[in-house]
PDB file of C-alpha atoms in Angstrom:
ATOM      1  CA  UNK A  17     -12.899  -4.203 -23.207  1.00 51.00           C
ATOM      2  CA  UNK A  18     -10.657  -6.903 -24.423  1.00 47.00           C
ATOM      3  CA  UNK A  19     -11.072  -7.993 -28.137  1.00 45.00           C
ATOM      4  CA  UNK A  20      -7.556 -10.009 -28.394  1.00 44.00           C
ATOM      5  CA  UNK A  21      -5.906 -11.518 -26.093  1.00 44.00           C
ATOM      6  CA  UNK A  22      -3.405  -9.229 -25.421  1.00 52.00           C
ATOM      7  CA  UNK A  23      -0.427  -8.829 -22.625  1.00 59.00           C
ATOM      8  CA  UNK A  24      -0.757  -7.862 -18.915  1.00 60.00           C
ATOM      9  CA  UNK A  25       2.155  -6.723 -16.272  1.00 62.00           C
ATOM     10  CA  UNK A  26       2.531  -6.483 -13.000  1.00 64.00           C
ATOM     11  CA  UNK A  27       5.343  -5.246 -10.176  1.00 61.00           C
ATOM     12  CA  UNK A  28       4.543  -5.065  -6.410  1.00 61.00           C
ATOM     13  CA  UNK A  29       6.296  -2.142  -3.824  1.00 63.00           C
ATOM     14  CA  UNK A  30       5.889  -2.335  -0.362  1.00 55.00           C
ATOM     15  CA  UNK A  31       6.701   0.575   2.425  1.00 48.00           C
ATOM     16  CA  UNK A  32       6.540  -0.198   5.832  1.00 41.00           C
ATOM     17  CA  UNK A  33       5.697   2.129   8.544  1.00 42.00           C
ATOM     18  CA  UNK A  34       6.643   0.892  12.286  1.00 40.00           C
ATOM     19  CA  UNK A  35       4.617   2.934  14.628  1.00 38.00           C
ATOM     20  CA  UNK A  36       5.498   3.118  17.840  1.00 37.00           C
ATOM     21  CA  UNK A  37       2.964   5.911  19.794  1.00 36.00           C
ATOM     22  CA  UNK A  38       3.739   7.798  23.048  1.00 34.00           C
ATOM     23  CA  UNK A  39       1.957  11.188  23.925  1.00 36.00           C
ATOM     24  CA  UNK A  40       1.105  11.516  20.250  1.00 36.00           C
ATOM     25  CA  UNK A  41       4.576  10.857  18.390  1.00 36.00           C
ATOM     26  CA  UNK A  42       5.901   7.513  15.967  1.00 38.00           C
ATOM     27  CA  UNK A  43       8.767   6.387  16.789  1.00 35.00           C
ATOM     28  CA  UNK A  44       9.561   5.950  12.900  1.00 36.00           C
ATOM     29  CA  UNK A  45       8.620   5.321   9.137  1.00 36.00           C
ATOM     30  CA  UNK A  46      10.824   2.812   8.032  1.00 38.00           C
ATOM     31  CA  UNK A  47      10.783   1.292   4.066  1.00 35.00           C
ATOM     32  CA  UNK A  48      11.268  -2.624   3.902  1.00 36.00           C
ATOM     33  CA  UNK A  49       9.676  -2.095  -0.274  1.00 37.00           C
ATOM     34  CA  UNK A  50      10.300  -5.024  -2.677  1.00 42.00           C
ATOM     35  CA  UNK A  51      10.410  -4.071  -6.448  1.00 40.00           C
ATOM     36  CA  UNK A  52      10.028  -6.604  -8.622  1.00 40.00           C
ATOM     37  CA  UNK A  53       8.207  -7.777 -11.962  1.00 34.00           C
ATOM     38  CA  UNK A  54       6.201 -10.568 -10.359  1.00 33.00           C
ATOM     39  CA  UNK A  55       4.451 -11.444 -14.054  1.00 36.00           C
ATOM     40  CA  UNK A  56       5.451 -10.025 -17.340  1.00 38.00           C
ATOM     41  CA  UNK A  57       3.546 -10.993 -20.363  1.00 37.00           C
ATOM     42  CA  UNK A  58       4.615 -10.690 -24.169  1.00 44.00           C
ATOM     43  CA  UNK A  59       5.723  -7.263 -25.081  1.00 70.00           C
ATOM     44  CA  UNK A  60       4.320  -5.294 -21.818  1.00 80.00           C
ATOM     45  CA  UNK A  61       6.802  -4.494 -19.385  1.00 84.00           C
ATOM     46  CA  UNK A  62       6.899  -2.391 -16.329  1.00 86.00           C
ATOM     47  CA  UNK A  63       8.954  -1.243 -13.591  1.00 87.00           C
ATOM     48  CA  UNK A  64       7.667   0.397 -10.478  1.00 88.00           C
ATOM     49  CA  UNK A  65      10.057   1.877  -7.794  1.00 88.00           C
ATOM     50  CA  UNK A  66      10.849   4.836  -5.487  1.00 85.00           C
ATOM     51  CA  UNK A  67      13.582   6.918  -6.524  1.00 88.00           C
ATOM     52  CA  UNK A  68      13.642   9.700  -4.581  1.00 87.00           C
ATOM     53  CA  UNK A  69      12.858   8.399  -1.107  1.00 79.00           C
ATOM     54  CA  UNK A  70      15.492   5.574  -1.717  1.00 79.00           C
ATOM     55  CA  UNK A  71      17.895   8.410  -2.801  1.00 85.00           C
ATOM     56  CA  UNK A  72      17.081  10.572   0.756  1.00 81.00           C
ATOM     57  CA  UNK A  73      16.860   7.588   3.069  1.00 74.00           C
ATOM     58  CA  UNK A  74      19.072   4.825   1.889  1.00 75.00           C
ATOM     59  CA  UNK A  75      19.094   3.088   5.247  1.00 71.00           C
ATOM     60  CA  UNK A  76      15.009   2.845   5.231  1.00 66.00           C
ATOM     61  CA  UNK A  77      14.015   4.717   8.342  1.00 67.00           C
ATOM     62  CA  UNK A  78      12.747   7.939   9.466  1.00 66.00           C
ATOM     63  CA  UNK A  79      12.593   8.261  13.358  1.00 66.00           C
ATOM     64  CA  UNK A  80      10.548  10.157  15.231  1.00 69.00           C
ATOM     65  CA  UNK A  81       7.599  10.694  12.892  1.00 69.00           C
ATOM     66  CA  UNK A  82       4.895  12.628  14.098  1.00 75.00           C
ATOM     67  CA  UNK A  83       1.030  13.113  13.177  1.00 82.00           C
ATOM     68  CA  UNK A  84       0.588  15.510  10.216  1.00 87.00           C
ATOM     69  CA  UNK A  85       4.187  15.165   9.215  1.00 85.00           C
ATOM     70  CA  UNK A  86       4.614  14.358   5.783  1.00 89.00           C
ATOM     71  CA  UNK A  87       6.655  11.620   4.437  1.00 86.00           C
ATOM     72  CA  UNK A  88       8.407  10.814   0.933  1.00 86.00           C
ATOM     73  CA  UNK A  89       7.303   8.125  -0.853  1.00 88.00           C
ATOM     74  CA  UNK A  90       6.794   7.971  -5.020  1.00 90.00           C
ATOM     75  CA  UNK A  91       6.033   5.185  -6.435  1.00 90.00           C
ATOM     76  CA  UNK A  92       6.344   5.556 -10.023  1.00 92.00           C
ATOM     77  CA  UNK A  93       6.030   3.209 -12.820  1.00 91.00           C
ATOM     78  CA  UNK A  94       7.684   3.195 -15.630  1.00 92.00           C
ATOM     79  CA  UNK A  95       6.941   1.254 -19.264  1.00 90.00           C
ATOM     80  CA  UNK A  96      10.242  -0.192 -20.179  1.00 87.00           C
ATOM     81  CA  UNK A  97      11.262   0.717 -23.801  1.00 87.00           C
ATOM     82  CA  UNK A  98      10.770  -2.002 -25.900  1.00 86.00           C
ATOM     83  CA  UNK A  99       7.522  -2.480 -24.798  1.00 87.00           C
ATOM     84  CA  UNK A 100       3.854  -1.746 -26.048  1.00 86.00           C
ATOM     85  CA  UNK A 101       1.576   0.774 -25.171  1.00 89.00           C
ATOM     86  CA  UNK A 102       0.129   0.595 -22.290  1.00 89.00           C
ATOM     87  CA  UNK A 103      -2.702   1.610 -19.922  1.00 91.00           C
ATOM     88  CA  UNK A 104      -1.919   1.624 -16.036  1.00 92.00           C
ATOM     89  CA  UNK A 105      -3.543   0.973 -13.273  1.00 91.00           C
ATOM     90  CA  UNK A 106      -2.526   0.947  -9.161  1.00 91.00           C
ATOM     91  CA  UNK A 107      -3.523  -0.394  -6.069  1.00 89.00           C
ATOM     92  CA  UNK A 108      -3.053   0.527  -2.279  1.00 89.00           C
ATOM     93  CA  UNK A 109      -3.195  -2.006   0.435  1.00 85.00           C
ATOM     94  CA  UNK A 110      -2.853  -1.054   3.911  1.00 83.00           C
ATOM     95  CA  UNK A 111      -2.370  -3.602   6.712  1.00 79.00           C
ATOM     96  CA  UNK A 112      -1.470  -4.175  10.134  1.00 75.00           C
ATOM     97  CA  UNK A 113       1.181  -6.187  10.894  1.00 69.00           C
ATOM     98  CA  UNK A 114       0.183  -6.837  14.285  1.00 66.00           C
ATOM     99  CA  UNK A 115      -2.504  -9.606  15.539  1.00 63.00           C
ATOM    100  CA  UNK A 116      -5.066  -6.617  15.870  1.00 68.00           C
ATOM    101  CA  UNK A 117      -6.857  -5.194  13.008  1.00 77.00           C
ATOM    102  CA  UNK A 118      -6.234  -1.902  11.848  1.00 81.00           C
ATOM    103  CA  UNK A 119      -9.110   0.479  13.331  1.00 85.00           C
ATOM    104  CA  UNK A 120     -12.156   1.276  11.059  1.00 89.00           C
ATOM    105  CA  UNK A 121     -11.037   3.911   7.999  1.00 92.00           C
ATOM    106  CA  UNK A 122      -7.273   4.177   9.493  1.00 90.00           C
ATOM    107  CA  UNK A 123      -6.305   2.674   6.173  1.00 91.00           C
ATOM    108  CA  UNK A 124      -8.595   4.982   4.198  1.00 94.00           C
ATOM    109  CA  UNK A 125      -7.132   7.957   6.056  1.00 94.00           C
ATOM    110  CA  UNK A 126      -3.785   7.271   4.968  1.00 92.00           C
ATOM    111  CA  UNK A 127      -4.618   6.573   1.758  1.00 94.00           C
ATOM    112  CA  UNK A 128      -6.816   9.753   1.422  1.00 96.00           C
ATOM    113  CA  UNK A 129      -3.999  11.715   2.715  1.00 96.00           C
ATOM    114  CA  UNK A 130      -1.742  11.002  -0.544  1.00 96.00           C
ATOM    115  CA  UNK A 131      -0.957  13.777  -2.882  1.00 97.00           C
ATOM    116  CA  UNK A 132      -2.388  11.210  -5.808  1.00 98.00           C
ATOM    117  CA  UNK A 133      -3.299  13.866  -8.743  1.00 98.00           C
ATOM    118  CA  UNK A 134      -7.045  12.996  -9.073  1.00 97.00           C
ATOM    119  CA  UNK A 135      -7.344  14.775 -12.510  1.00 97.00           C
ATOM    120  CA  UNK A 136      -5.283  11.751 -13.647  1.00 98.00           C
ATOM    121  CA  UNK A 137      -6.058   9.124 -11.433  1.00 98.00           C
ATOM    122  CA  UNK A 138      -9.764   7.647 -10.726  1.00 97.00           C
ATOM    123  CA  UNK A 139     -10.817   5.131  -8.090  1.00 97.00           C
ATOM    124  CA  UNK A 140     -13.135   2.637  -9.383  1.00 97.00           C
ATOM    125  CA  UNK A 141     -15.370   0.021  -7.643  1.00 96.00           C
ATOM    126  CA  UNK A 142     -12.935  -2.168  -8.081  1.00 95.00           C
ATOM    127  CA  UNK A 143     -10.731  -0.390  -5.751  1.00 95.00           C
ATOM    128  CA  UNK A 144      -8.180   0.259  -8.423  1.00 93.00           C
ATOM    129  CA  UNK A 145      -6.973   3.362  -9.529  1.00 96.00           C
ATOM    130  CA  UNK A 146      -6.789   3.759 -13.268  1.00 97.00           C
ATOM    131  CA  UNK A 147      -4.787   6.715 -15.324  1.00 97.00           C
ATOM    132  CA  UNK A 148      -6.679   8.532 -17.444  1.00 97.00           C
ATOM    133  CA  UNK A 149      -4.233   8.277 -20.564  1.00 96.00           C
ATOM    134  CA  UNK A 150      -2.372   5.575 -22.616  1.00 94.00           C
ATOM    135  CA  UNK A 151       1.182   5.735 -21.606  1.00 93.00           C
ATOM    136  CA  UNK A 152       3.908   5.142 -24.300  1.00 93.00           C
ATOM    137  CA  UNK A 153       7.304   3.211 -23.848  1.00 92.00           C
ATOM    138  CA  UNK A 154       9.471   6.181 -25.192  1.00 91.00           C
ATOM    139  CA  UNK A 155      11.364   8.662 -22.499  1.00 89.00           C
ATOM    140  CA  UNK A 156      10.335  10.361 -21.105  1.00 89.00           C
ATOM    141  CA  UNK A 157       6.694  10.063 -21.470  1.00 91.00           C
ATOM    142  CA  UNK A 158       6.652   6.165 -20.262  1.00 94.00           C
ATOM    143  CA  UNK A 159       6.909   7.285 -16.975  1.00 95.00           C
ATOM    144  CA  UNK A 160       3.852   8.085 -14.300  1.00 95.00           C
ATOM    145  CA  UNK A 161       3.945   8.343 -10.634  1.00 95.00           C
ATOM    146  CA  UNK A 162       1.178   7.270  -8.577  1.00 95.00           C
ATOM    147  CA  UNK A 163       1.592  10.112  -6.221  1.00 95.00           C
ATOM    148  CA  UNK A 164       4.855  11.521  -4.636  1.00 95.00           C
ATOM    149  CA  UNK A 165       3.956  11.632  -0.221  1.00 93.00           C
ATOM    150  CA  UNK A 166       1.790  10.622   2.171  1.00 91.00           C
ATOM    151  CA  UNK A 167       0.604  12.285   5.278  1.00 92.00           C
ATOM    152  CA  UNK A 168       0.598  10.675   8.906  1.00 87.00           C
ATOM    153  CA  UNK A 169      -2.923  11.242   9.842  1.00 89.00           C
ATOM    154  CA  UNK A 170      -3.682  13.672  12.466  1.00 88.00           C
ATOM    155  CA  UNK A 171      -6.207  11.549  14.143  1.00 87.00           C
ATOM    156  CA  UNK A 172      -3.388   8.749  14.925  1.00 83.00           C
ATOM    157  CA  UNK A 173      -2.505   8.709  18.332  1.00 81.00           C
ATOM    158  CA  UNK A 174      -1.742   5.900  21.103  1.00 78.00           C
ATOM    159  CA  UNK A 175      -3.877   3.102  19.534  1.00 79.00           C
ATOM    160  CA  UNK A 176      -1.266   3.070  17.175  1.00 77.00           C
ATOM    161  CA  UNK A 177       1.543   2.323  19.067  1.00 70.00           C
ATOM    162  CA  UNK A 178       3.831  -0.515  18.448  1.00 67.00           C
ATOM    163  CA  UNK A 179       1.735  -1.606  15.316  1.00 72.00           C
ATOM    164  CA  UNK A 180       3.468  -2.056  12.130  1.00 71.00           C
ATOM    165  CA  UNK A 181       1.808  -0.446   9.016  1.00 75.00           C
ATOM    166  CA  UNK A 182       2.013  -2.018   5.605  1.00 76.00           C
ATOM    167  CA  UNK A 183       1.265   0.168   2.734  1.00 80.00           C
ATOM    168  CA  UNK A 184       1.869  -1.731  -0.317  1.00 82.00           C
ATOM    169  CA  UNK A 185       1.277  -0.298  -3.953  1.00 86.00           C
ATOM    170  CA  UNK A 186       0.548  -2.791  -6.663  1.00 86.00           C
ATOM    171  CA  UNK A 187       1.428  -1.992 -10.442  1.00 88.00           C
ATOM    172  CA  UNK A 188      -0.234  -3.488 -13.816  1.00 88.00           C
ATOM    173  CA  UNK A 189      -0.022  -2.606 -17.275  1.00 87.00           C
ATOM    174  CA  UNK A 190      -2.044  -3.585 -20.115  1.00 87.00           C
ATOM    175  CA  UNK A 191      -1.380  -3.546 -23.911  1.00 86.00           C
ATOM    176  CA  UNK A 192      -3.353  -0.230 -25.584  1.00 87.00           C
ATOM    177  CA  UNK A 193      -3.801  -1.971 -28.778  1.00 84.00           C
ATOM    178  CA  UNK A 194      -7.033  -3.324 -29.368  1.00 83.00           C
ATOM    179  CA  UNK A 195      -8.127  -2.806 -26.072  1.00 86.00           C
ATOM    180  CA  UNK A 196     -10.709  -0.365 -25.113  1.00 91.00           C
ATOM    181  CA  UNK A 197     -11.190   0.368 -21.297  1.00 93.00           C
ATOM    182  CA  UNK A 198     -14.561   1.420 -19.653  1.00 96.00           C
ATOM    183  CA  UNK A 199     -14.690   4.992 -19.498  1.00 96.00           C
ATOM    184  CA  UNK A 200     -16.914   7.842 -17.477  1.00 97.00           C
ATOM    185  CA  UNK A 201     -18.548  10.134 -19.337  1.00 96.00           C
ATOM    186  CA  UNK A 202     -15.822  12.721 -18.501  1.00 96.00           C
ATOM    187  CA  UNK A 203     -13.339  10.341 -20.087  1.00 96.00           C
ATOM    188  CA  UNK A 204     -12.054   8.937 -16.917  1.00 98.00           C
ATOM    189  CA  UNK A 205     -11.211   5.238 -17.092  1.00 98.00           C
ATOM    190  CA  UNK A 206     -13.037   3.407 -14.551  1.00 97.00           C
ATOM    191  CA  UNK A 207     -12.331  -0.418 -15.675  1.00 96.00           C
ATOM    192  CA  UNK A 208     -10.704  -3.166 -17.638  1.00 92.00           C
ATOM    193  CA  UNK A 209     -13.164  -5.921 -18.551  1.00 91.00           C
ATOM    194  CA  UNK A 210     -13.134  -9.045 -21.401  1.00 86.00           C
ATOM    195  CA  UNK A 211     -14.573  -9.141 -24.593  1.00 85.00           C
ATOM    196  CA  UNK A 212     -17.756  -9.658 -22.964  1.00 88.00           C
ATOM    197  CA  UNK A 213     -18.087  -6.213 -21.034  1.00 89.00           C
ATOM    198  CA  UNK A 214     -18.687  -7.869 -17.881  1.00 92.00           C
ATOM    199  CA  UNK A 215     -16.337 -10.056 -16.643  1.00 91.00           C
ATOM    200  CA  UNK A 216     -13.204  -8.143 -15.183  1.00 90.00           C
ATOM    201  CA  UNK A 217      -9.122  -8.340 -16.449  1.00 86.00           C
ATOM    202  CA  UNK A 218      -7.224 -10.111 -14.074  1.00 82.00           C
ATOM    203  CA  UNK A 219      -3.740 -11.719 -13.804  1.00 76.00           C
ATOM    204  CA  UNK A 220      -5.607 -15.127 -13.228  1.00 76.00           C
ATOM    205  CA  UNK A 221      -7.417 -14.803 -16.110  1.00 75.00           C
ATOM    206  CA  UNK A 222      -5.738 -12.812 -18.773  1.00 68.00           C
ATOM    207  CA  UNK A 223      -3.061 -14.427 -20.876  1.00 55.00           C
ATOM    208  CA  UNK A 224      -1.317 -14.032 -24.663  1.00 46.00           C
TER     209      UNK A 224
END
């Protein structure tokens, strides 16, 4: 939990994957990601990006992407040096694009069929997922990646076509000093909250 007010950071990356089904194939993955830090606090500060699949595919598209094929994508975050100590946490949101909703558990099938090391990484209820350790802001420890590719499901097929799929990953960082996260009894962390156990760290409502 909090006991100081301490310093919170955030950074947003988007990838954007353009389906367009016939007899079972996507037309292509293209990556439309903004990185950015959208609030930086005191001494925490973050970076998140993809370096390798903007190294392979500078022009942002993979054509002709098929079920079960498996596509780069890395989002990694990085505490800048200069910074504190920090504990991270992530969040994937998938979307349709389209005026139809995204089928029941489409999103969670895509998200399920990341390579996300989950003897780092644990999902709490709050839909975040939370690294087990405090990350420092020297190199080249400061540096984690969420997960490294993702899967097209197998069970995609013509639904899917001409939807656009959003899969955005959302970054924040929070100062290790004087904070102490909630923890599993396996020493997984499973939550940020305030000084008063209960009420959860936000942007909206954590500030120096």
């Amino acid at each position: 939990m909090v006991k100081n007010k301490k310093m919170l950071a955030l950074a947003f990356i988007g990838v954007l994957a353009v389906a367009g089904i016939t007899g079972g194939t996507l037309a292509y993955f293209t990556d439309s990601k903004v990185a950015e830090n959208t609030i930086t606090m005191g001494d925490v500060d973050i970076n998140l990006e993809e370096p390798e699949y903007d190294k392979n595919h500078p022009n942002k598209e993979i054509t002709d992407v098929t079920p079960n094929q498996v596509i780069e994508k890395d989002p990694t975050i990085t505490i800048k040096e200069g910074s504190k100590a920090a504990y991270i946490r992530c969040k994937i949101n998938v979307t349709s694009d389209d005026e139809t909703a995204l089928p029941a558990g489409y999103a969670e099938a895509l998200i399920a069929n990341t390579n996300m090391d989950m003897t780092l990484w644990k999902k709490g209820a709050d839909g975040y997922y939370y690294y087990k350790n405090k990350v420092e802001p020297v190199a080249p420890n400061n540096t984690v990646k969420f997960f490294s590719e993702v899967k097209i499901p197998e069970t995609w097929g013509k639904e899917m076509a001409n939807r656009s799929i959003s899969m955005d990953v959302t970054a924040e960082a929070i100062q290790a000093d004087n904070f102490t996260p909630a923890m599993d009894e396996d020493g997984f962390i499973t939550g940020w909250f305030m000084s008063d156990g209960t009420t959860p760290v936000t942007p909206d409502n954590y500030n120096n």
